[in-house]
PDB file of N, CA, C and O in Angstrom:
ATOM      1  N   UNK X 234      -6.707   4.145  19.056  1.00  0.00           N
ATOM      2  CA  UNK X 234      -5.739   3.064  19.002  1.00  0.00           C
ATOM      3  C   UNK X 234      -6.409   1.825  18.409  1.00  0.00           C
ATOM      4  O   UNK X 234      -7.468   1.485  18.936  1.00  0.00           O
ATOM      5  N   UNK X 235      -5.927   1.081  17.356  1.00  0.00           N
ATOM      6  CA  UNK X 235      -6.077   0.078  16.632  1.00  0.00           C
ATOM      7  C   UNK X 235      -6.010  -1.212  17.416  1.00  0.00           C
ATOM      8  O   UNK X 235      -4.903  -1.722  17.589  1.00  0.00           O
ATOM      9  N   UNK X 236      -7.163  -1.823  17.938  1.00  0.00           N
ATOM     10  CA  UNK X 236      -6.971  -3.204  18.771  1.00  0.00           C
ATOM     11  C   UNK X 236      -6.889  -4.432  17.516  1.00  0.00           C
ATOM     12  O   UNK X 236      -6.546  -5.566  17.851  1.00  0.00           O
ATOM     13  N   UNK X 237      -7.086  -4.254  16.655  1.00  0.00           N
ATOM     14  CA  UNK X 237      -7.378  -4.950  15.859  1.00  0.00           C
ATOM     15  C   UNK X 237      -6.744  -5.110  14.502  1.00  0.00           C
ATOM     16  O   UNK X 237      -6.600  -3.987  14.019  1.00  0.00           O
ATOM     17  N   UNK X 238      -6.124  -6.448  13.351  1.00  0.00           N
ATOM     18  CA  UNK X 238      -5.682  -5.191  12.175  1.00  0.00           C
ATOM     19  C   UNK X 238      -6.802  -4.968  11.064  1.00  0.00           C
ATOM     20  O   UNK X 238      -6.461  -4.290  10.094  1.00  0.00           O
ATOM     21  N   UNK X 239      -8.087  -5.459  11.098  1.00  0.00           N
ATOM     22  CA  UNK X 239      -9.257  -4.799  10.746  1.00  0.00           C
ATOM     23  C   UNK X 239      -9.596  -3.026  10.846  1.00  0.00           C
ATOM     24  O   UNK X 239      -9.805  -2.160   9.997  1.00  0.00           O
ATOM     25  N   UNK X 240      -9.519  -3.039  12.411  1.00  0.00           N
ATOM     26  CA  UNK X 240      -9.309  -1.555  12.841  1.00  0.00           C
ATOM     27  C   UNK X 240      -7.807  -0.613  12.357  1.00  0.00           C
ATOM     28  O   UNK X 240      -7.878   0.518  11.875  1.00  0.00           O
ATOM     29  N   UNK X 241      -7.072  -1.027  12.497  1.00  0.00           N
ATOM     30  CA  UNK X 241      -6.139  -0.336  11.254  1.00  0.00           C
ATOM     31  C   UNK X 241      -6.250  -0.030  10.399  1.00  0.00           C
ATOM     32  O   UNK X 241      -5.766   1.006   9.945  1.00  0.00           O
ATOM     33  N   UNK X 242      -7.363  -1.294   9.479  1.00  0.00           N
ATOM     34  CA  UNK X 242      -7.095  -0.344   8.341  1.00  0.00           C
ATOM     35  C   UNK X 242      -8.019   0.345   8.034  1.00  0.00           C
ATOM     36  O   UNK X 242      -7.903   1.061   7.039  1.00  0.00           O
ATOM     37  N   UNK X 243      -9.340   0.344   8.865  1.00  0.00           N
ATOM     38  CA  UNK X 243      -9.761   1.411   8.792  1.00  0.00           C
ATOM     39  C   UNK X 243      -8.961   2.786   8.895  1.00  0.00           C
ATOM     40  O   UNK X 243      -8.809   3.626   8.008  1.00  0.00           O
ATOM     41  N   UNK X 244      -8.501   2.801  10.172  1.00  0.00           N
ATOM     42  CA  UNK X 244      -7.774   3.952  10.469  1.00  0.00           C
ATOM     43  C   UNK X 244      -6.946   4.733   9.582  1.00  0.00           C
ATOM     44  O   UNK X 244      -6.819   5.956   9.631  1.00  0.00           O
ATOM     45  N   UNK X 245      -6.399   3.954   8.780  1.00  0.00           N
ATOM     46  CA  UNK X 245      -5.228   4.438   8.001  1.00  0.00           C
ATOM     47  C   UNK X 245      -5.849   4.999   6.105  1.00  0.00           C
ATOM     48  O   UNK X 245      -5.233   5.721   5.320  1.00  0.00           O
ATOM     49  N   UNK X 246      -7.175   4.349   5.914  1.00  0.00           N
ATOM     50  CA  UNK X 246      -8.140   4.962   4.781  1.00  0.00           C
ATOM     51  C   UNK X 246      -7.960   6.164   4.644  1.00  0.00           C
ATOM     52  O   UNK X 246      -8.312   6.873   5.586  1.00  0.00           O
ATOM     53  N   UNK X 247      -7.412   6.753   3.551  1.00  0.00           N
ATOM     54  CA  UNK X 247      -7.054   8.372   3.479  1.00  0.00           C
ATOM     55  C   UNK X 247      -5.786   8.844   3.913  1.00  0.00           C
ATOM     56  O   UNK X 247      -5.530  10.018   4.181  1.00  0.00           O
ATOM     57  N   UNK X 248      -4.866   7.712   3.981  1.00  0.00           N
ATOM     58  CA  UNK X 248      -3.364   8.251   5.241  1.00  0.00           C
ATOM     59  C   UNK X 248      -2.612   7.391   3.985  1.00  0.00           C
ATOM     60  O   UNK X 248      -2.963   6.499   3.213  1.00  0.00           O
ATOM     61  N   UNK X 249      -1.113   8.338   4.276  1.00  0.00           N
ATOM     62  CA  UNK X 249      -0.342   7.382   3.300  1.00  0.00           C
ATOM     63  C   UNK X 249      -0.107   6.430   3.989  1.00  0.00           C
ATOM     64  O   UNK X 249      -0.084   6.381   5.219  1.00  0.00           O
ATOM     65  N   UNK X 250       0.142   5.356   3.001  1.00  0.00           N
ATOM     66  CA  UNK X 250       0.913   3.908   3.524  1.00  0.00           C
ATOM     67  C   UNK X 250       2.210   3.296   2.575  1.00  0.00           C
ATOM     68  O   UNK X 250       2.760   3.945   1.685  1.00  0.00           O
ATOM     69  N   UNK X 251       2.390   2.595   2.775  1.00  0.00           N
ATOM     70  CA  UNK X 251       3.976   1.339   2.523  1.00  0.00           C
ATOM     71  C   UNK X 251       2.703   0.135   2.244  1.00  0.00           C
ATOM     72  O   UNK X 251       1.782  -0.202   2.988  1.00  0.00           O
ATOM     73  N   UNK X 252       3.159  -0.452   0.536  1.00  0.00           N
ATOM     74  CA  UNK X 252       2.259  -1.502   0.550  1.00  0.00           C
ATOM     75  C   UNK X 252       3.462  -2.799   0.245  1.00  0.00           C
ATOM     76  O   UNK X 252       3.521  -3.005  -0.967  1.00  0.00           O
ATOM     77  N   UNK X 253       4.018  -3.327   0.712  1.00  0.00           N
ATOM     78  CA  UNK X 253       4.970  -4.841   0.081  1.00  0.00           C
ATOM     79  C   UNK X 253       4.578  -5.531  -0.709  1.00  0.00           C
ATOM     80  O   UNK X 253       3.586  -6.204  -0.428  1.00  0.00           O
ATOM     81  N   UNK X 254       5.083  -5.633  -1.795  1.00  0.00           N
ATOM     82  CA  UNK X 254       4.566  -7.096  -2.460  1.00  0.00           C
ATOM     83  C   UNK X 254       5.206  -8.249  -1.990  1.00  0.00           C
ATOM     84  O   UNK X 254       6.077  -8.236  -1.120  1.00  0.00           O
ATOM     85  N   UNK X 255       4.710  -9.411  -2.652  1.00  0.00           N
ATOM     86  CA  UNK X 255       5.661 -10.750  -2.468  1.00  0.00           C
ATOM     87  C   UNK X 255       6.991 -10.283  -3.001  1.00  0.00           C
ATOM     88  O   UNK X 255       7.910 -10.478  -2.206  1.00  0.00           O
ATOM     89  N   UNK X 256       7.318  -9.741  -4.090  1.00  0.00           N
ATOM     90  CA  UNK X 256       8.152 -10.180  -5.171  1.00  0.00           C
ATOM     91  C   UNK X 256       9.322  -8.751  -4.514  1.00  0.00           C
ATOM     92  O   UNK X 256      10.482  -8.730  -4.923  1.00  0.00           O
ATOM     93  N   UNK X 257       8.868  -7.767  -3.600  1.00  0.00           N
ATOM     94  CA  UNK X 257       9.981  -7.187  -2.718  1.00  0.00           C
ATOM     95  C   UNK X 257       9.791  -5.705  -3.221  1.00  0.00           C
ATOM     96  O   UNK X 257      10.297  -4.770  -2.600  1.00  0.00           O
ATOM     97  N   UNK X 258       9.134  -5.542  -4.230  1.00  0.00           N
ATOM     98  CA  UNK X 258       8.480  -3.892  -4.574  1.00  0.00           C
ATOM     99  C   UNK X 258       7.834  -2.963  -3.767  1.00  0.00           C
ATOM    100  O   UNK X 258       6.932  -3.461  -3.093  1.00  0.00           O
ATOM    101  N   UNK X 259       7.953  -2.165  -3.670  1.00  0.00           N
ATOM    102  CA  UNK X 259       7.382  -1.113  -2.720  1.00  0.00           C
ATOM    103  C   UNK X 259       6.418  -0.040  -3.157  1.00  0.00           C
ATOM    104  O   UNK X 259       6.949   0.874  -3.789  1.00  0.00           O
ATOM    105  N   UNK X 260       4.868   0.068  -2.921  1.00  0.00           N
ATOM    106  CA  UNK X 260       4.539   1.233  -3.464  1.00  0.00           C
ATOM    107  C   UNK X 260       3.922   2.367  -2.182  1.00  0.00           C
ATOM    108  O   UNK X 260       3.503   1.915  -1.117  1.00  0.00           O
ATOM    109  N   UNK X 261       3.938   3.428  -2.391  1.00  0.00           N
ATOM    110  CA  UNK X 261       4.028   4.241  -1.707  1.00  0.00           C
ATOM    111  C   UNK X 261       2.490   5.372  -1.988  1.00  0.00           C
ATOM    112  O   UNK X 261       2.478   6.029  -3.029  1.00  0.00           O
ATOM    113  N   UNK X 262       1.600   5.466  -1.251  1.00  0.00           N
ATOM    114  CA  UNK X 262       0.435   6.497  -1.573  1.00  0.00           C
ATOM    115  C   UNK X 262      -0.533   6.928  -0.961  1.00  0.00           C
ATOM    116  O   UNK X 262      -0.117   7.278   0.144  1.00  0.00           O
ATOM    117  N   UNK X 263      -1.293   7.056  -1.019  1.00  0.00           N
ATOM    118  CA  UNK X 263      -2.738   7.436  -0.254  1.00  0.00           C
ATOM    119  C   UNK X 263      -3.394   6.454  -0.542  1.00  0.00           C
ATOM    120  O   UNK X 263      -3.389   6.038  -1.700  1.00  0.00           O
ATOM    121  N   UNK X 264      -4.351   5.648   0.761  1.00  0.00           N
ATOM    122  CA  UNK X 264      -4.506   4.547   0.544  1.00  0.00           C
ATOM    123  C   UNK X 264      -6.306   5.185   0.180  1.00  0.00           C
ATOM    124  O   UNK X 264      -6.758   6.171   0.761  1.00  0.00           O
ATOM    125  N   UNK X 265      -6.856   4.628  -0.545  1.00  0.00           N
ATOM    126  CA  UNK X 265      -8.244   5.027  -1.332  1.00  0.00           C
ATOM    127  C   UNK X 265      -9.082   4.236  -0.539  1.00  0.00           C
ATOM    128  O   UNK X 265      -9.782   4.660   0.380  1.00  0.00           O
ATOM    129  N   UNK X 266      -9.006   3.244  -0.862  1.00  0.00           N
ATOM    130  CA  UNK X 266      -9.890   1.917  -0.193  1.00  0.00           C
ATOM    131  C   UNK X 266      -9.308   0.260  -0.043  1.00  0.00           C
ATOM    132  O   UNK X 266      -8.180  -0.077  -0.406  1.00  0.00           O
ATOM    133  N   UNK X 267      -9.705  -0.106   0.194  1.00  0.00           N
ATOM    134  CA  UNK X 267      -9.452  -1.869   0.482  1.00  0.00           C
ATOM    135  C   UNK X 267     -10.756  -2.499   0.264  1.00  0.00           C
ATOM    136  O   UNK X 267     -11.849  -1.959   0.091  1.00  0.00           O
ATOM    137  N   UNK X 268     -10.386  -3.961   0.309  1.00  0.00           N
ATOM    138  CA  UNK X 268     -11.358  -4.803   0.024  1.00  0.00           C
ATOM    139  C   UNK X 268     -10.942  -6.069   1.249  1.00  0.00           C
ATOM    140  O   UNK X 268      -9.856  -5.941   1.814  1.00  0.00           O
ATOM    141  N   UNK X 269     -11.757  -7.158   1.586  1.00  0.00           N
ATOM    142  CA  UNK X 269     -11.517  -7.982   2.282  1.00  0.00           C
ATOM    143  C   UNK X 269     -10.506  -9.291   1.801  1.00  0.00           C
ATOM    144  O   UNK X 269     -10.212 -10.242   2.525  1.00  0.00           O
ATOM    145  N   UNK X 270     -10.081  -9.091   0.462  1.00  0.00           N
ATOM    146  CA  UNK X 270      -9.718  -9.861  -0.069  1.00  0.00           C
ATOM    147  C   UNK X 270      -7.942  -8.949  -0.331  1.00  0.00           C
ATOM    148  O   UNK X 270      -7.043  -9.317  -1.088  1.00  0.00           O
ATOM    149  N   UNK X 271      -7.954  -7.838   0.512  1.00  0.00           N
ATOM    150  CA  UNK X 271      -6.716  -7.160   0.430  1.00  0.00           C
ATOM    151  C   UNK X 271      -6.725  -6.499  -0.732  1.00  0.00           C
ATOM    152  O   UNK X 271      -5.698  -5.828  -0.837  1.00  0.00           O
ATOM    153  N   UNK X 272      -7.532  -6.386  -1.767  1.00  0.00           N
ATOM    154  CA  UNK X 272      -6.857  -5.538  -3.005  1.00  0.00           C
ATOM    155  C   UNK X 272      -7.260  -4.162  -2.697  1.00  0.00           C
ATOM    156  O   UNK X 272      -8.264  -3.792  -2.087  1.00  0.00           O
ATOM    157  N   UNK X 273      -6.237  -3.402  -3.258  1.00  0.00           N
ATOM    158  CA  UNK X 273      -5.888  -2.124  -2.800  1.00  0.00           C
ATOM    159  C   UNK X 273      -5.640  -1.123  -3.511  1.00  0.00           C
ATOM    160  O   UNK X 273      -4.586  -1.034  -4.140  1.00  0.00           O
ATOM    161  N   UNK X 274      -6.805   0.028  -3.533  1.00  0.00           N
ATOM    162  CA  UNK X 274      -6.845   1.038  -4.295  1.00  0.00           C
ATOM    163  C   UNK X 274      -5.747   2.073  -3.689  1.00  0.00           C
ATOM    164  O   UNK X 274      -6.074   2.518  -2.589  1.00  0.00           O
ATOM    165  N   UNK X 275      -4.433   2.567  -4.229  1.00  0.00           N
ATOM    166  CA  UNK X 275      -4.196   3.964  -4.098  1.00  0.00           C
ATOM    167  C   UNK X 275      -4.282   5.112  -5.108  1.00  0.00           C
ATOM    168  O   UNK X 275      -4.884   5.184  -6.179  1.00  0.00           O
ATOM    169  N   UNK X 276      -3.523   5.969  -4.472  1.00  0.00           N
ATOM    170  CA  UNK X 276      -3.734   7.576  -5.510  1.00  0.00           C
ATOM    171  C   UNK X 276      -2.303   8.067  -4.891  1.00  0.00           C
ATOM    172  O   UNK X 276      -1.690   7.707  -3.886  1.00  0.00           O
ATOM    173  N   UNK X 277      -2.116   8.708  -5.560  1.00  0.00           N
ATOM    174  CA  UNK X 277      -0.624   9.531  -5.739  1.00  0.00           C
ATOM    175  C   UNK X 277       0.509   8.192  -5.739  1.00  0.00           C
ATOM    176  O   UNK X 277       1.461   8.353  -4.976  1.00  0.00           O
ATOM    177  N   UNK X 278       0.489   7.278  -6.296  1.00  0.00           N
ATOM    178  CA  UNK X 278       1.121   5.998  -5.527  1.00  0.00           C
ATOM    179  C   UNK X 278       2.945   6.576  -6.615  1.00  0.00           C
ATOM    180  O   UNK X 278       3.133   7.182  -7.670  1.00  0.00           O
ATOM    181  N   UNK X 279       3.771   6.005  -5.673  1.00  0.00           N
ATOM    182  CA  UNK X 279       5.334   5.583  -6.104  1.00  0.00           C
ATOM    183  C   UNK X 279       5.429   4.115  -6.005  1.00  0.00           C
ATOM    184  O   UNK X 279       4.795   3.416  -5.215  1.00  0.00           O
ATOM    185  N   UNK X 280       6.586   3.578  -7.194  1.00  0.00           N
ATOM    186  CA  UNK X 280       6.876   2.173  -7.209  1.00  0.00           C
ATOM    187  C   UNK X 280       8.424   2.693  -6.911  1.00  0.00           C
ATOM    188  O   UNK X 280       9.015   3.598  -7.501  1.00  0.00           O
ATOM    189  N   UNK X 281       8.831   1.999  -6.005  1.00  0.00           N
ATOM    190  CA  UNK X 281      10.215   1.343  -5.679  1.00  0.00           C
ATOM    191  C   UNK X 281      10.622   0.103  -5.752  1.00  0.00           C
ATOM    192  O   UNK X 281      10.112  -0.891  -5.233  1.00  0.00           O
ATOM    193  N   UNK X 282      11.910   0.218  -6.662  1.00  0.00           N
ATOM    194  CA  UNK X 282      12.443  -1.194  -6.352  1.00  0.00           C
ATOM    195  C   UNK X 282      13.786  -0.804  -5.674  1.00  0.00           C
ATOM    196  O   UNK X 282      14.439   0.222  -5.868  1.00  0.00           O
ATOM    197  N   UNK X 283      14.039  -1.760  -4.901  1.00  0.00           N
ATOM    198  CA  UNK X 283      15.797  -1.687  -4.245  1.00  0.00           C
ATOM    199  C   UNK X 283      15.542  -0.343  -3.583  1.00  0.00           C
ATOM    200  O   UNK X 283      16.565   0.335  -3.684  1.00  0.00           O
ATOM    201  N   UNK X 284      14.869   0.109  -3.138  1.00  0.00           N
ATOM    202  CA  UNK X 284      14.728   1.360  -2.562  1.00  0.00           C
ATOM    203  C   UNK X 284      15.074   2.904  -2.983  1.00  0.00           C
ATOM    204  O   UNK X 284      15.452   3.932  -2.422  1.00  0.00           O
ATOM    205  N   UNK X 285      14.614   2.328  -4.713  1.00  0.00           N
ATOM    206  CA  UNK X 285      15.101   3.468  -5.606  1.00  0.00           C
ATOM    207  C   UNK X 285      13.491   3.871  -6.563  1.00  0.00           C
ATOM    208  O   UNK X 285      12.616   3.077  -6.908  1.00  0.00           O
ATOM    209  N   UNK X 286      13.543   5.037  -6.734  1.00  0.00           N
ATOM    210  CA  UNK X 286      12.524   5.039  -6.877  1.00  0.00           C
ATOM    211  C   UNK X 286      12.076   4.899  -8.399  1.00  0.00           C
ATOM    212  O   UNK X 286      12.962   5.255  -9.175  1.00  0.00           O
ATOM    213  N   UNK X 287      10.940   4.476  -8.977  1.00  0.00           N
ATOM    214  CA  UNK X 287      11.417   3.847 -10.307  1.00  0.00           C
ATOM    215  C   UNK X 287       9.995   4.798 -11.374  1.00  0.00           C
ATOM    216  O   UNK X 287      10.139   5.549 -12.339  1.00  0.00           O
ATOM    217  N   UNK X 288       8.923   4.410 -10.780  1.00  0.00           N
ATOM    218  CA  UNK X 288       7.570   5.490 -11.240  1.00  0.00           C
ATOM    219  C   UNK X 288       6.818   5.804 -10.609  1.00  0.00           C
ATOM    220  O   UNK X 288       6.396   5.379  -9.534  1.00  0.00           O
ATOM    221  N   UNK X 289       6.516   6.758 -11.346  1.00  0.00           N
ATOM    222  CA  UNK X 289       5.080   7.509 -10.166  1.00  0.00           C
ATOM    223  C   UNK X 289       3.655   7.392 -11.332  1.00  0.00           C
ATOM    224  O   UNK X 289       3.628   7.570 -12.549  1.00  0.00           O
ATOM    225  N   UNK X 290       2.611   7.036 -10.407  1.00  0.00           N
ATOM    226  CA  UNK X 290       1.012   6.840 -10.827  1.00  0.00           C
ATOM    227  C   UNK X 290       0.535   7.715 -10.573  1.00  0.00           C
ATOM    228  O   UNK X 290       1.133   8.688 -10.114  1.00  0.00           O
ATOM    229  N   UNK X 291      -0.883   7.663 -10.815  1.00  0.00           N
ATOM    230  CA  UNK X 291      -1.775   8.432 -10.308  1.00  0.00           C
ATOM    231  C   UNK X 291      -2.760   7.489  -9.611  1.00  0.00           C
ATOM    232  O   UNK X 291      -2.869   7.895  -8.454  1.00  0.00           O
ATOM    233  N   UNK X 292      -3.488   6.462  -9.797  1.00  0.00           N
ATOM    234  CA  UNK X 292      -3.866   5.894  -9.454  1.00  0.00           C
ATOM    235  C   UNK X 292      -3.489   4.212  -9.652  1.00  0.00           C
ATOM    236  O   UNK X 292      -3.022   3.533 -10.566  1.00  0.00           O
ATOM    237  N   UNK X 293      -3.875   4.009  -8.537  1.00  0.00           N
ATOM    238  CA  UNK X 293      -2.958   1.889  -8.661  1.00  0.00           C
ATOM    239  C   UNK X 293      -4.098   1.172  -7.942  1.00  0.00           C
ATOM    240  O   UNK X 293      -4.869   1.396  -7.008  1.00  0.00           O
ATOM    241  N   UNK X 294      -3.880   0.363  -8.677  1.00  0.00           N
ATOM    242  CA  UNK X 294      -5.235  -0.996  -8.172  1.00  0.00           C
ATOM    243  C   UNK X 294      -4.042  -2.349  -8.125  1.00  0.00           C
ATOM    244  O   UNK X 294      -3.404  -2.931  -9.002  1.00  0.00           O
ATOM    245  N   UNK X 295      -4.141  -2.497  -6.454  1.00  0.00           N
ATOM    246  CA  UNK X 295      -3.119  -3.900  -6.341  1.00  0.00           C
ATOM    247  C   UNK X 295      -3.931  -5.005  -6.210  1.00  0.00           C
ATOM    248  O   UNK X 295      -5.004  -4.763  -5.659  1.00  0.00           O
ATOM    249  N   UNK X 296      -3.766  -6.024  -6.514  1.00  0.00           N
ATOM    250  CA  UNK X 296      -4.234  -7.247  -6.225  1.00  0.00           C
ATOM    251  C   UNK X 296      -3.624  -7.763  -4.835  1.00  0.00           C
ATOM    252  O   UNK X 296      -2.506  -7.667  -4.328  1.00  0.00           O
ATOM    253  N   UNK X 297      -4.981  -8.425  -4.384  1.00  0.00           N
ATOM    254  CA  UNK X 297      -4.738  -8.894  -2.920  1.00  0.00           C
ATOM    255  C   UNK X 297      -3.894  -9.250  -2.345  1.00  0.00           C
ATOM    256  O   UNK X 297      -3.346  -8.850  -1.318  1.00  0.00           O
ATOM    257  N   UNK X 298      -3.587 -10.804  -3.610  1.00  0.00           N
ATOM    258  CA  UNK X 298      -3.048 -12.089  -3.786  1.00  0.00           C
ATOM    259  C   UNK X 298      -1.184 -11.699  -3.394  1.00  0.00           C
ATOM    260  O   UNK X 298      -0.442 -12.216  -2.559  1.00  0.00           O
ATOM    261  N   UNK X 299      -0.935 -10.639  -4.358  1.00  0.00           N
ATOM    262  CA  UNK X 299       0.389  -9.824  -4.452  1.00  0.00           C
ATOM    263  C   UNK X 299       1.099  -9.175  -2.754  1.00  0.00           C
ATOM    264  O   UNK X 299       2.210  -9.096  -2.229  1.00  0.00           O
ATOM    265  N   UNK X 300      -0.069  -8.888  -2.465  1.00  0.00           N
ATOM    266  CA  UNK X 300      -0.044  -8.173  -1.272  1.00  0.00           C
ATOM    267  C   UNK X 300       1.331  -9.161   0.223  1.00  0.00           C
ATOM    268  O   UNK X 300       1.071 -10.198   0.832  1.00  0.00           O
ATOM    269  N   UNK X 301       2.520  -8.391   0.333  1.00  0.00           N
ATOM    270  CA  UNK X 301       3.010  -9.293   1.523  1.00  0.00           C
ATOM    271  C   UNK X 301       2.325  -8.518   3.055  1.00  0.00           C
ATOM    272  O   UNK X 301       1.812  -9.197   3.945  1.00  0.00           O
ATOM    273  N   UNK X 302       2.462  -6.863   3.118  1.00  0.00           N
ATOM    274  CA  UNK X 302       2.278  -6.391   4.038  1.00  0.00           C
ATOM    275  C   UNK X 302       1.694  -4.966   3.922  1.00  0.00           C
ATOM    276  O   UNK X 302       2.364  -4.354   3.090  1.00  0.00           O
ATOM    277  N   UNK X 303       1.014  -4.437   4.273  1.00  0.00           N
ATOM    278  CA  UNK X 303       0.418  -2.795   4.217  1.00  0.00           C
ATOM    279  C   UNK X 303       0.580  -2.496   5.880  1.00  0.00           C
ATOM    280  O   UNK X 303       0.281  -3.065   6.930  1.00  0.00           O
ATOM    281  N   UNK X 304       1.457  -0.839   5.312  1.00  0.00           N
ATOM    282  CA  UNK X 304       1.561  -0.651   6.901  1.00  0.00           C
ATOM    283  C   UNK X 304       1.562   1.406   6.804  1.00  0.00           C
ATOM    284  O   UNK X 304       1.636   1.955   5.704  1.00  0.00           O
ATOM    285  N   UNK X 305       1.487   2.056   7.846  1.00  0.00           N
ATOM    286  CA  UNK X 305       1.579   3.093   7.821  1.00  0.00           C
ATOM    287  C   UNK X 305       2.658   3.830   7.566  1.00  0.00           C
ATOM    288  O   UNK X 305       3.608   3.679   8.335  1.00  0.00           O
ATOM    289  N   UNK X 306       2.831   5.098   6.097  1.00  0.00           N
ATOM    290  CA  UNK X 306       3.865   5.364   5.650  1.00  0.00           C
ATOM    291  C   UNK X 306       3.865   6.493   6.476  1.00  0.00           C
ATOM    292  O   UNK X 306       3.093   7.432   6.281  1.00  0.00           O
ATOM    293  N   UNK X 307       5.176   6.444   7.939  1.00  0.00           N
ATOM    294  CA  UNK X 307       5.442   7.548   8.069  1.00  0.00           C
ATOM    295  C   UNK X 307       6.820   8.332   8.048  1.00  0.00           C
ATOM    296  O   UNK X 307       7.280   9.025   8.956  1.00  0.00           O
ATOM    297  N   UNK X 308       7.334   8.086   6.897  1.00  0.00           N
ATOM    298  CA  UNK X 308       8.614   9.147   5.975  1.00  0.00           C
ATOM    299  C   UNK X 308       7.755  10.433   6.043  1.00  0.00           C
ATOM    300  O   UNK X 308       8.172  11.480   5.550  1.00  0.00           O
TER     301      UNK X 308
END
């Protein structure tokens, strides 16, 4: 159990997640790694907008700055 959200995200390294941007986009993937500054490597990632799904990656490098929320994708 995650006391912490440091300890989350450890936890969740290798697990899909839900990443928010500011701007209301959604991407969807295996989370690779993080940085302390929030930027965020995935793999297999989906972009949604409006909750439609729009492209699929292979790999995505988000910027921190972009970042509203990262949380555990469990669809």
């Amino acid at each position: 159990m995650a006391t912490t959200p440091s300890d989350f995200l450890k936890l969740i390294i290798g697990q899909p997640v839900l990443v928010r941007l500011n701007s209301g986009v959604d991407y969807r993937g295996k989370l690779a790694c993080l940085d302390g500054f929030m930027n965020i490597a995935l793999e297999a990632t989906e972009e949604y907008v409006n909750g439609q799904l729009k492209s699929k990656y292979g790999d995505a490098f988000i910027r921190g700055n972009n970042v509203l929320y990262i949380g555990a994708d469990t669809r």
